[in-house]
Coordinates of C-alpha atoms and ligand atoms in Angstrom, one line a residue:
Chain L
M1 CA 0.0 0.0 0.0
R2 CA 2.8 2.4 1.0
G3 CA 4.5 1.6 -2.4
I4 CA 1.3 2.4 -4.3
I5 CA 0.9 5.7 -2.7
T6 CA 4.6 6.6 -3.3
F7 CA 4.2 5.7 -7.0
I8 CA 1.1 7.8 -7.3
Q9 CA 2.8 10.7 -5.6
R10 CA 5.7 10.5 -8.2
D11 CA 3.3 10.5 -11.1
F12 CA 1.3 13.5 -9.8
L13 CA 4.5 15.5 -9.1
R14 CA 5.6 14.8 -12.7
W15 CA 2.2 15.6 -14.1
E16 CA 2.0 18.9 -12.2
R17 CA 5.4 20.0 -13.4
G18 CA 4.4 19.5 -17.1
R19 CA 2.2 22.5 -17.1
V20 CA 1.1 22.7 -20.6
A21 CA -0.2 19.1 -20.6
V22 CA -2.4 19.8 -17.6
I23 CA -4.3 22.5 -19.5
S24 CA -4.3 21.0 -22.9
A25 CA -6.1 17.9 -21.9
L26 CA -9.0 20.0 -20.9
I27 CA -9.4 21.9 -24.1
M28 CA -11.1 19.3 -26.1
P29 CA -13.9 18.3 -23.7
A30 CA -14.4 22.0 -22.8
A31 CA -14.8 22.8 -26.5
W32 CA -17.3 20.0 -26.9
L33 CA -19.3 21.2 -23.9
I34 CA -19.4 24.8 -25.1
F35 CA -19.8 24.5 -28.9
V36 CA -21.9 21.4 -29.0
G37 CA -23.7 21.6 -25.7
L38 CA -24.6 25.2 -26.0
A39 CA -24.5 26.2 -29.6
L40 CA -25.9 23.2 -31.5
P41 CA -29.6 23.8 -32.2
V42 CA -30.8 20.3 -31.4
Q43 CA -34.3 19.3 -30.2
F44 CA -33.8 15.9 -28.6
T45 CA -34.5 17.0 -25.2
G46 CA -35.3 20.1 -23.2
N47 CA -31.9 21.1 -22.0
Y48 CA -29.3 19.6 -24.4
L49 CA -26.4 20.7 -22.2
D50 CA -27.8 18.5 -19.4
F51 CA -28.2 15.7 -21.8
I52 CA -24.6 15.9 -23.2
T53 CA -22.8 16.7 -20.0
P54 CA -22.6 13.0 -18.9
G55 CA -21.2 12.1 -22.3
I56 CA -18.6 14.8 -22.1
L57 CA -17.5 13.8 -18.5
V58 CA -17.1 10.2 -19.7
M59 CA -15.2 11.5 -22.8
T60 CA -12.9 13.3 -20.5
M61 CA -12.2 10.2 -18.5
L62 CA -11.8 8.2 -21.7
S63 CA -9.0 10.5 -23.1
A64 CA -7.4 10.8 -19.7
G65 CA -7.3 7.0 -19.5
L66 CA -6.1 6.4 -23.0
S67 CA -3.3 9.0 -22.8
G68 CA -2.3 7.6 -19.5
G69 CA -1.9 4.2 -20.9
A70 CA 1.4 5.1 -22.4
L71 CA 2.8 6.0 -18.9
L72 CA 3.8 2.5 -17.9
M73 CA 5.1 1.8 -21.3
F74 CA 7.3 4.9 -21.1
D75 CA 8.6 3.8 -17.7
K76 CA 9.5 0.5 -19.3
I77 CA 11.2 2.0 -22.4
L78 CA 13.1 4.6 -20.3
G79 CA 14.5 2.0 -17.9
F80 CA 12.5 3.2 -14.8
L81 CA 10.5 0.0 -14.7
N82 CA 13.6 -2.2 -14.4
K83 CA 14.7 0.0 -11.4
F84 CA 11.4 -0.4 -9.8
L85 CA 11.3 -4.1 -10.3
A86 CA 14.5 -4.6 -8.5
L87 CA 13.1 -2.9 -5.4
P88 CA 11.7 -4.9 -2.5
T89 CA 8.4 -3.1 -3.0
P90 CA 5.7 -5.6 -4.2
R91 CA 5.8 -5.5 -8.0
E92 CA 2.0 -5.2 -8.4
S93 CA 2.1 -1.9 -6.6
I94 CA 3.8 -0.4 -9.7
L95 CA 0.8 -1.4 -11.8
F96 CA -1.9 -0.5 -9.3
G97 CA -0.2 2.8 -8.6
K98 CA -0.3 3.7 -12.2
I99 CA -3.9 2.7 -12.7
L100 CA -5.0 4.7 -9.7
F101 CA -2.9 7.7 -10.8
I102 CA -4.5 7.7 -14.3
T103 CA -8.0 7.3 -12.8
G104 CA -7.3 10.1 -10.2
R105 CA -6.0 12.5 -12.8
G106 CA -9.1 11.8 -14.9
I107 CA -11.3 12.5 -11.9
I108 CA -9.6 15.9 -11.4
Q109 CA -10.1 16.7 -15.1
T110 CA -13.8 15.6 -15.1
T111 CA -14.3 17.8 -12.0
I112 CA -13.1 20.8 -13.8
I113 CA -15.3 20.0 -16.8
L114 CA -18.3 19.4 -14.4
I115 CA -17.7 22.9 -12.9
I116 CA -17.6 24.4 -16.4
A117 CA -20.8 22.7 -17.3
V118 CA -22.6 24.1 -14.2
I119 CA -21.2 27.5 -14.9
I120 CA -22.5 27.6 -18.4
G121 CA -26.0 26.4 -17.4
A122 CA -26.2 22.7 -16.5
S123 CA -28.6 21.9 -13.7
L124 CA -27.3 21.6 -10.2
L125 CA -27.8 18.2 -8.6
Q126 CA -28.0 16.9 -5.0
P127 CA -24.7 16.1 -3.2
L128 CA -25.6 12.4 -3.1
Q129 CA -26.1 12.5 -6.9
Y130 CA -22.6 13.8 -7.4
V131 CA -21.2 11.2 -5.1
M132 CA -22.8 8.5 -7.2
I133 CA -21.6 10.2 -10.5
Y134 CA -18.1 10.0 -9.0
I135 CA -18.5 6.3 -8.2
V136 CA -19.5 5.7 -11.8
L137 CA -16.6 7.7 -13.2
F138 CA -14.2 6.0 -10.9
A139 CA -15.3 2.6 -12.1
F140 CA -15.1 3.7 -15.7
G141 CA -11.6 5.2 -15.1
I142 CA -10.3 2.0 -13.6
L143 CA -11.7 0.1 -16.6
I144 CA -10.3 2.3 -19.3
S145 CA -6.9 2.9 -17.6
S146 CA -6.2 -0.7 -17.1
F147 CA -7.3 -1.5 -20.6
A148 CA -5.1 1.2 -22.1
T149 CA -2.1 0.1 -19.9
T150 CA -2.5 -3.5 -21.0
V151 CA -2.6 -2.6 -24.7
A152 CA 0.4 -0.3 -24.3
L153 CA 2.4 -2.9 -22.5
Y154 CA 1.5 -5.4 -25.1
L155 CA 2.4 -3.2 -28.1
E156 CA 5.7 -2.1 -26.4
D157 CA 6.1 0.8 -28.8
H158 CA 5.0 4.4 -28.6
D159 CA 4.0 4.9 -32.2
S160 CA 1.9 1.8 -32.4
Y161 CA 0.2 2.9 -29.2
A162 CA -0.4 6.5 -30.4
A163 CA -2.0 5.0 -33.7
F164 CA -4.2 2.7 -31.5
N165 CA -5.2 5.7 -29.4
T166 CA -6.4 7.9 -32.3
M167 CA -8.0 4.9 -33.9
I168 CA -10.3 4.0 -31.1
S169 CA -11.1 7.2 -29.1
M170 CA -13.3 8.9 -31.6
P171 CA -15.2 5.8 -32.8
L172 CA -15.8 4.8 -29.2
F173 CA -17.2 8.2 -28.5
F174 CA -19.5 8.5 -31.5
T175 CA -20.9 5.0 -31.2
S176 CA -22.0 5.6 -27.6
S177 CA -25.1 7.1 -26.3
A178 CA -23.1 10.4 -25.6
L179 CA -24.7 12.6 -28.2
M180 CA -28.3 11.4 -28.8
P181 CA -30.9 9.3 -27.1
Y182 CA -31.3 5.7 -28.2
D183 CA -34.8 6.3 -29.7
V184 CA -33.5 8.8 -32.3
M185 CA -30.5 6.7 -33.4
P186 CA -30.5 4.7 -36.6
G187 CA -31.0 1.0 -35.9
W188 CA -27.4 0.0 -36.7
L189 CA -26.0 2.6 -34.4
R190 CA -28.3 1.6 -31.6
A191 CA -27.1 -2.0 -31.9
I192 CA -23.6 -0.9 -31.4
A193 CA -24.3 1.8 -28.8
V194 CA -26.0 -0.6 -26.3
L195 CA -22.8 -2.7 -26.3
N196 CA -20.4 0.1 -26.0
P197 CA -18.9 0.3 -22.5
L198 CA -19.0 4.1 -22.7
S199 CA -22.7 3.9 -22.9
F200 CA -22.9 2.0 -19.6
A201 CA -21.1 4.9 -17.9
I202 CA -23.0 7.6 -19.7
D203 CA -26.5 5.9 -19.1
A204 CA -25.6 5.4 -15.5
I205 CA -24.7 9.1 -15.0
R206 CA -27.9 10.1 -16.9
D207 CA -30.0 7.8 -14.6
I208 CA -28.5 9.5 -11.6
G209 CA -29.4 12.9 -13.0
Y210 CA -33.1 11.6 -13.4
G211 CA -33.0 10.4 -9.8
I212 CA -32.7 6.7 -10.6
I213 CA -30.0 4.5 -8.9
P214 CA -28.2 2.8 -11.9
V215 CA -27.7 -0.7 -10.4
L216 CA -27.4 -2.6 -13.7
P217 CA -25.1 -0.4 -15.7
L218 CA -22.9 0.2 -12.7
A219 CA -22.7 -3.6 -11.9
T220 CA -21.8 -4.2 -15.5
L221 CA -19.2 -1.6 -15.5
L222 CA -17.6 -3.0 -12.3
G223 CA -17.7 -6.5 -13.8
I224 CA -15.9 -5.5 -16.9
A225 CA -13.4 -3.4 -14.8
C226 CA -12.5 -6.4 -12.7
F227 CA -12.0 -8.6 -15.8
V228 CA -9.7 -6.0 -17.4
I229 CA -7.7 -5.6 -14.1
V230 CA -7.1 -9.3 -14.0
L231 CA -6.1 -9.4 -17.6
C232 CA -3.8 -6.4 -17.1
S233 CA -2.1 -8.0 -14.1
H234 CA -1.4 -11.1 -16.2
V235 CA 0.1 -9.1 -19.0
F236 CA 2.2 -7.1 -16.5
R237 CA 3.5 -10.2 -14.9
K238 CA 4.4 -11.7 -18.3
V239 CA 6.4 -8.6 -19.3
T240 CA 8.3 -8.4 -16.0
I241 CA 9.7 -11.9 -15.4
Chain U
M1 CA 29.6 -18.3 2.2
S2 CA 30.2 -15.3 -0.1
I3 CA 27.8 -12.5 -0.6
I4 CA 27.3 -13.2 -4.3
E5 CA 27.5 -16.7 -5.5
T6 CA 26.7 -17.9 -9.0
N7 CA 26.8 -21.5 -10.0
E8 CA 26.8 -22.6 -13.7
L9 CA 24.5 -19.7 -14.6
V10 CA 23.3 -19.9 -18.2
K11 CA 21.0 -17.7 -20.2
Y12 CA 19.8 -18.4 -23.7
Y13 CA 17.9 -15.8 -25.8
D14 CA 16.3 -18.2 -28.2
D15 CA 19.4 -19.9 -29.8
L16 CA 21.9 -17.3 -28.6
C17 CA 23.8 -18.3 -25.5
A18 CA 24.3 -14.9 -23.9
V19 CA 25.7 -16.2 -20.6
D20 CA 27.4 -19.5 -20.6
H21 CA 27.9 -21.5 -17.4
V22 CA 29.2 -18.6 -15.3
T23 CA 30.4 -19.5 -11.8
L24 CA 31.6 -16.7 -9.6
S25 CA 32.0 -16.0 -5.9
I26 CA 32.2 -12.4 -4.8
D27 CA 32.7 -11.1 -1.2
K28 CA 33.1 -7.6 0.3
E29 CA 35.1 -6.2 -2.6
V30 CA 34.8 -4.4 -5.8
F31 CA 34.3 -7.0 -8.4
G32 CA 34.6 -6.0 -12.1
L33 CA 32.9 -8.0 -14.8
L34 CA 35.0 -7.0 -17.7
G35 CA 34.2 -7.7 -21.4
P36 CA 33.5 -6.1 -24.8
N37 CA 30.0 -5.1 -25.9
G38 CA 27.6 -8.0 -26.2
S39 CA 29.6 -10.3 -24.1
G40 CA 26.8 -10.9 -21.6
K41 CA 27.5 -8.5 -18.8
T42 CA 24.1 -6.9 -18.7
T43 CA 22.4 -10.2 -19.0
T44 CA 24.4 -11.6 -16.0
V45 CA 23.5 -8.5 -13.9
L46 CA 19.8 -8.7 -14.9
M47 CA 19.7 -12.4 -13.6
L48 CA 21.4 -11.5 -10.4
T49 CA 19.0 -8.6 -9.7
T50 CA 16.0 -10.9 -10.3
L51 CA 14.9 -9.1 -13.5
L52 CA 15.6 -12.0 -15.8
R53 CA 15.0 -15.7 -15.3
P54 CA 18.1 -17.9 -15.9
T55 CA 17.7 -20.7 -18.4
S56 CA 19.7 -22.9 -16.0
G57 CA 22.0 -22.9 -13.0
N58 CA 21.4 -20.8 -9.9
A59 CA 22.8 -18.0 -7.9
S60 CA 22.3 -16.6 -4.4
I61 CA 22.8 -13.3 -2.8
C62 CA 23.5 -13.2 1.0
G63 CA 22.4 -16.7 1.0
H64 CA 19.0 -16.1 -0.7
D65 CA 18.3 -18.0 -3.9
I66 CA 17.6 -15.5 -6.7
Q67 CA 14.7 -17.5 -8.0
K68 CA 13.1 -19.0 -4.9
H69 CA 13.5 -16.0 -2.7
A70 CA 13.5 -13.2 -5.1
E71 CA 11.9 -10.7 -2.7
R72 CA 14.6 -11.3 0.0
V73 CA 17.2 -10.8 -2.7
R74 CA 15.6 -7.5 -3.7
S75 CA 15.8 -6.3 -0.1
A76 CA 19.5 -7.0 0.0
I77 CA 20.6 -5.4 -3.2
S78 CA 20.5 -2.1 -5.1
Y79 CA 20.7 -2.0 -8.9
V80 CA 21.8 0.9 -11.2
P81 CA 21.1 0.0 -14.8
Q82 CA 23.2 0.7 -17.8
D83 CA 20.9 3.4 -19.3
M84 CA 20.5 6.3 -16.9
A85 CA 17.0 6.7 -15.6
V86 CA 16.3 9.7 -13.3
D87 CA 13.1 11.8 -13.4
I88 CA 14.2 15.1 -15.0
K89 CA 11.1 16.8 -13.9
L90 CA 11.9 16.1 -10.2
T91 CA 14.7 17.6 -8.1
G92 CA 17.7 15.6 -7.0
R93 CA 16.3 15.4 -3.5
E94 CA 12.8 14.3 -4.8
N95 CA 14.4 11.6 -6.8
V96 CA 16.3 10.1 -3.8
M97 CA 13.3 10.6 -1.5
F98 CA 11.2 8.7 -3.8
F99 CA 13.5 5.7 -3.6
A100 CA 13.9 6.0 0.2
K101 CA 10.1 5.8 0.6
L102 CA 9.9 2.8 -1.7
Y103 CA 12.6 1.0 0.3
G104 CA 10.4 1.7 3.4
I105 CA 13.0 3.6 5.3
P106 CA 11.9 4.9 8.6
S107 CA 13.2 8.5 8.2
P108 CA 13.4 8.9 4.4
K109 CA 14.3 12.6 4.6
D110 CA 17.4 12.2 6.7
K111 CA 18.5 9.2 4.8
A112 CA 18.1 10.9 1.5
D113 CA 20.1 13.9 2.7
E114 CA 22.8 11.6 3.9
A115 CA 23.1 9.8 0.6
L116 CA 23.1 13.1 -1.3
A117 CA 25.9 14.4 0.9
L118 CA 27.9 11.2 0.4
M119 CA 27.6 11.7 -3.4
E120 CA 28.5 15.4 -3.0
L121 CA 25.2 16.5 -4.4
S122 CA 23.9 18.5 -1.4
E123 CA 24.4 21.9 -3.0
R124 CA 22.3 21.0 -6.1
A125 CA 19.8 18.8 -4.3
D126 CA 16.9 21.2 -4.8
D127 CA 17.6 21.8 -8.5
L128 CA 15.7 19.9 -11.2
T129 CA 17.7 17.0 -12.4
R130 CA 17.2 18.3 -15.9
T131 CA 20.0 20.7 -15.1
Y132 CA 22.4 18.0 -14.0
S133 CA 25.4 16.8 -15.9
G134 CA 25.8 13.1 -16.9
G135 CA 28.3 12.5 -14.1
M136 CA 25.9 14.2 -11.5
R137 CA 23.0 12.1 -12.8
R138 CA 25.1 9.0 -12.3
R139 CA 25.9 10.0 -8.8
L140 CA 22.3 10.7 -8.1
E141 CA 21.5 7.2 -9.2
L142 CA 24.1 6.0 -6.8
A143 CA 22.5 8.0 -4.1
Q144 CA 19.2 6.4 -4.9
A145 CA 20.8 3.0 -4.6
L146 CA 22.5 3.8 -1.3
V147 CA 19.5 5.0 0.7
H148 CA 18.7 1.5 2.0
E149 CA 22.4 0.5 2.7
P150 CA 22.3 -2.6 0.5
S151 CA 24.6 -5.6 1.1
A152 CA 25.3 -5.9 -2.5
L153 CA 25.4 -3.1 -5.1
F154 CA 25.0 -3.8 -8.8
L155 CA 26.3 -1.2 -11.2
D156 CA 26.0 -1.8 -15.0
E157 CA 28.5 0.2 -16.9
P158 CA 28.5 3.2 -14.4
T159 CA 31.1 5.2 -16.4
L160 CA 29.7 4.8 -19.8
G161 CA 29.4 8.0 -21.7
L162 CA 31.0 10.1 -19.0
D163 CA 34.1 12.3 -19.4
V164 CA 37.4 11.4 -17.8
A165 CA 37.0 13.5 -14.6
A166 CA 33.5 12.2 -13.9
R167 CA 34.6 8.7 -14.5
K168 CA 37.4 9.0 -11.9
K169 CA 34.9 10.5 -9.5
I170 CA 32.5 7.6 -9.9
W171 CA 35.2 5.1 -9.3
E172 CA 36.4 6.9 -6.2
H173 CA 32.9 6.8 -4.8
I174 CA 32.7 3.1 -5.6
G175 CA 35.9 2.5 -3.8
S176 CA 34.7 4.4 -0.7
L177 CA 31.4 2.5 -0.6
S178 CA 33.4 -0.7 -0.8
R179 CA 35.5 0.4 2.2
R180 CA 32.2 0.8 4.1
G181 CA 31.6 -2.9 3.7
M182 CA 29.5 -3.2 0.7
S183 CA 30.0 -5.8 -1.9
I184 CA 30.1 -4.2 -5.3
F185 CA 29.5 -5.9 -8.6
V186 CA 30.3 -3.6 -11.5
T187 CA 30.4 -4.2 -15.2
T188 CA 32.7 -2.2 -17.6
H189 CA 34.3 -2.6 -20.9
Y190 CA 37.1 -0.2 -20.0
M191 CA 40.1 -2.4 -19.3
D192 CA 42.2 0.4 -17.8
E193 CA 39.5 1.3 -15.3
A194 CA 39.0 -2.2 -14.1
D195 CA 42.7 -2.5 -13.7
R196 CA 43.0 0.5 -11.5
F197 CA 39.8 0.4 -9.4
C198 CA 38.7 -3.2 -9.1
D199 CA 39.8 -5.6 -6.4
R200 CA 39.1 -8.5 -8.7
V201 CA 38.0 -8.9 -12.3
G202 CA 36.3 -11.6 -14.2
I203 CA 36.9 -11.4 -17.9
I204 CA 33.9 -12.4 -19.8
N205 CA 33.8 -13.1 -23.6
R206 CA 30.8 -14.4 -25.4
G207 CA 29.1 -15.3 -22.2
K208 CA 32.1 -17.3 -20.8
I209 CA 34.4 -16.3 -18.0
A210 CA 37.8 -16.5 -19.6
A211 CA 39.9 -15.5 -16.6
C212 CA 39.2 -14.4 -13.1
G213 CA 41.4 -12.9 -10.3
S214 CA 42.9 -9.6 -9.1
P215 CA 44.4 -7.5 -11.9
E216 CA 47.9 -8.0 -10.4
E217 CA 47.5 -11.7 -10.2
L218 CA 46.2 -12.0 -13.8
K219 CA 49.0 -9.8 -15.1
T220 CA 51.8 -11.5 -13.3
N221 CA 50.6 -15.0 -13.7
L222 CA 50.3 -14.7 -17.4
M223 CA 53.1 -12.5 -18.3
N224 CA 56.3 -10.7 -17.5
D225 CA 57.2 -8.2 -20.1
I226 CA 55.1 -7.4 -23.1
I227 CA 56.6 -6.9 -26.5
T228 CA 54.3 -5.5 -29.2
V229 CA 55.4 -5.6 -32.8
R230 CA 53.8 -3.6 -35.6
I231 CA 54.1 -5.6 -38.8
E232 CA 53.0 -5.6 -42.4
G233 CA 51.2 -8.5 -43.7
M234 CA 50.8 -11.8 -42.1
C235 CA 53.1 -13.7 -39.8
Q236 CA 53.5 -17.1 -38.2
P237 CA 54.3 -16.6 -34.6
P238 CA 58.0 -17.7 -34.3
D239 CA 59.1 -20.4 -31.9
L240 CA 61.6 -18.8 -29.6
E241 CA 62.9 -19.7 -26.3
G242 CA 61.4 -17.7 -23.5
V243 CA 59.0 -15.8 -25.8
W244 CA 55.3 -16.6 -26.0
Y245 CA 52.7 -15.4 -28.4
V246 CA 49.8 -13.5 -26.8
G247 CA 47.6 -12.3 -29.6
R248 CA 47.0 -9.9 -32.4
Q249 CA 45.0 -6.8 -32.8
E250 CA 44.9 -5.2 -36.2
D251 CA 48.6 -5.0 -37.4
E252 CA 50.0 -5.4 -33.9
I253 CA 51.1 -8.7 -32.5
S254 CA 52.1 -9.1 -28.9
F255 CA 54.4 -11.5 -27.2
T256 CA 55.3 -11.9 -23.6
A257 CA 58.8 -12.6 -22.5
E258 CA 60.6 -13.6 -19.4
N259 CA 63.2 -11.0 -20.1
G260 CA 61.9 -8.5 -22.5
K261 CA 65.2 -6.6 -23.0
E262 CA 67.0 -9.7 -24.2
A263 CA 64.1 -11.1 -26.2
L264 CA 63.6 -7.9 -28.2
P265 CA 66.6 -8.2 -30.6
A266 CA 66.2 -12.0 -30.9
L267 CA 62.6 -11.6 -31.8
A268 CA 63.3 -8.8 -34.4
E269 CA 66.0 -11.1 -35.9
T270 CA 63.7 -14.0 -36.1
L271 CA 60.8 -12.1 -37.6
T272 CA 63.0 -10.6 -40.2
R273 CA 64.5 -13.9 -41.1
N274 CA 60.9 -15.2 -41.6
N275 CA 60.4 -12.4 -44.1
V276 CA 58.1 -10.4 -41.9
K277 CA 58.3 -6.7 -42.3
V278 CA 58.7 -5.2 -38.8
R279 CA 57.6 -1.5 -38.6
A280 CA 58.1 -0.9 -34.9
M281 CA 58.6 -2.6 -31.6
S282 CA 58.0 -1.7 -28.1
L283 CA 58.6 -3.1 -24.6
R284 CA 56.2 -2.4 -21.8
E285 CA 54.5 -3.7 -18.7
P286 CA 51.5 -5.9 -19.2
T287 CA 48.0 -4.5 -19.0
L288 CA 44.6 -6.1 -18.6
D289 CA 44.3 -5.6 -22.4
D290 CA 47.0 -8.1 -22.9
V291 CA 45.4 -10.5 -20.4
F292 CA 42.2 -10.1 -22.2
L293 CA 43.8 -10.8 -25.5
Q294 CA 45.5 -13.9 -24.3
A295 CA 42.5 -15.3 -22.3
V296 CA 40.1 -14.7 -25.3
G297 CA 42.7 -16.0 -27.8
Q298 CA 43.1 -19.3 -25.8
Q299 CA 39.4 -19.6 -25.5
E300 CA 38.6 -19.1 -29.1
E301 CA 41.6 -20.5 -30.9
P302 CA 43.0 -23.4 -29.1
H303 CA 45.3 -24.1 -31.9
G304 CA 47.0 -20.8 -31.7
F305 CA 46.8 -18.6 -34.7
A306 CA 43.9 -18.1 -37.0
D307 CA 45.8 -17.0 -40.0
S308 CA 43.0 -17.0 -42.4
K309 CA 40.9 -14.7 -40.2
F310 CA 43.6 -12.0 -40.3
R311 CA 44.2 -12.4 -44.0
M312 CA 40.6 -11.6 -44.5
M313 CA 40.7 -8.7 -42.2
L314 CA 43.6 -7.2 -44.0
R315 CA 42.0 -7.8 -47.4
R316 CA 39.0 -5.9 -46.1
R317 CA 41.1 -3.0 -44.9
R318 CA 42.8 -2.5 -48.3
Ligands
ADP401 N1 16.4 -9.3 -25.0 C1 17.3 -9.8 -25.7 N2 16.9 -10.7 -26.7 C2 17.8 -11.3 -27.5 N3 19.1 -11.2 -27.4 C3 19.6 -10.3 -26.5 C4 18.7 -9.7 -25.6 N4 19.5 -8.9 -24.8 C5 20.7 -9.2 -25.1 N5 20.8 -10.1 -26.1 C6 22.1 -10.5 -26.8 O1 22.8 -11.2 -25.8 C7 24.2 -11.0 -25.9 C8 24.7 -10.3 -24.6 O2 24.1 -9.0 -24.4 P1 24.4 -8.2 -23.1 O3 24.3 -8.9 -21.9 O4 23.5 -7.0 -23.2 O5 26.0 -7.8 -23.3 P2 26.8 -6.6 -22.6 O6 26.0 -6.0 -21.6 O7 28.0 -7.3 -22.3 O8 27.1 -5.6 -23.8 C9 24.3 -9.9 -27.1 O9 24.7 -10.7 -28.2 C10 23.0 -9.4 -27.2 O10 22.8 -9.1 -28.6
MG402 MG1 25.5 -4.0 -21.2

């Protein structure tokens, strides 16, 4: 546990020192929120900003997770991983520290986006609802960051990982329920959207907004997250014999 | 029992035998694993630091088996890899503190300060390591490795890529750590450094230990005086009383002689008689380079002189 915290501290310190990256990661979701949420003349729902905010929060977490996937791979390429592996600290704490850091960083970024959303006109919710939203975002963050870390460890090469990142992030977002309700989607899109893990997170957050406790989507999310973590530990152990 | 013991350690990368039945025993001393690039030094260190699984054989550190009790081994060692890895966005102190915390040291702050002072980095401790020179970064890595006072310290090519002054400083630090009772396993391909600063060296070539002992021992056992002759073309090593062939590098062949001063003219005469054009001759004390040349030569060419190989080399050079 001590090791996990120390690894997380290191990553936060490094993140905070790279000032430009801290801001630039927020530009994209903020732009979506403002230009699409506010400016697009759509008639799906009463307040489109309220409708799209859960999607943007999940998008923020998605890009935080995908960009964080490269971190452990870089530690490996740059020789840090070998130094860490020769320490008496349990080896798994390197991996769990990384996943928790990526998720934690995503949580900070989504919080900023959430504040922007409220400032530009999204409805305020009850404190308990926010707590539940954070639980969903956390579960989704763990899922996506361990998935991204696994892929990066497996690919072992930054260029391939960057290509993978651009290849999946936009399609994942557009084929989710982020931008429109299921009932206005074309049939083919709906078929994909109901299976997209982003939709589970987005639907769960929307449910919370409507005052429903999203048992099923949240349970599904947690289930997938557990599966991916096990897979990730396995790949990690394989690359670190 | 010695601090570091290896027993018939073998590592294959697919078909390539990178480490070939290495048996060593290292106590509280500076032990240098000396060999050219690709001879298997890093692979040996990776196995001893539990980062790579041996194909066969075993090794122990402070009595702990590297495979069965890897965690105990990791508590007893520190490892500084060949390629420098310090966080350039963190300060020197933060870099060392980070390791102190990972080692679970009770008062990480004091211990980090102590290690930084030992490595003469106190003044720059609060600067970002981005601003450090190569030699300073190396010393910072040593400081990281020292915070938990390991019994065995593994340094993989610690002087690679540093200038002369920085190298000397690193070696001086290595020496002082050894005097504090640490067992130090260091790899290098600089023969002269190993000669000056290691208590014992193991010469490794193509994964095999070709010779092992203190530099003095290796030099005096094998040779007395060294005669190097710069020649043109090829040559059969002549058979002369009291003169032995050591090896050949490019157009220089070396011999060792019981009495170099007397052997010099006799050798020149014989070579000339054999129609070898002698360009220059010199007489000097043996170095580890000569030891290496001879040990490797014996290992690779049990029948002496690979004439065809040199002919090919010469042809390529023309
Ligand atoms: N991961 C690897 N896969 C395949 N071959 C390797 C690997 N690492 C090293 N080798 C090979 O093993 C041999 C020994 O390498 P190494 O231990 O790095 O030598 P040194 O450190 O003495 O330069 C070299 O021929 C090298 O090409
Ligand atoms: Mg090496």
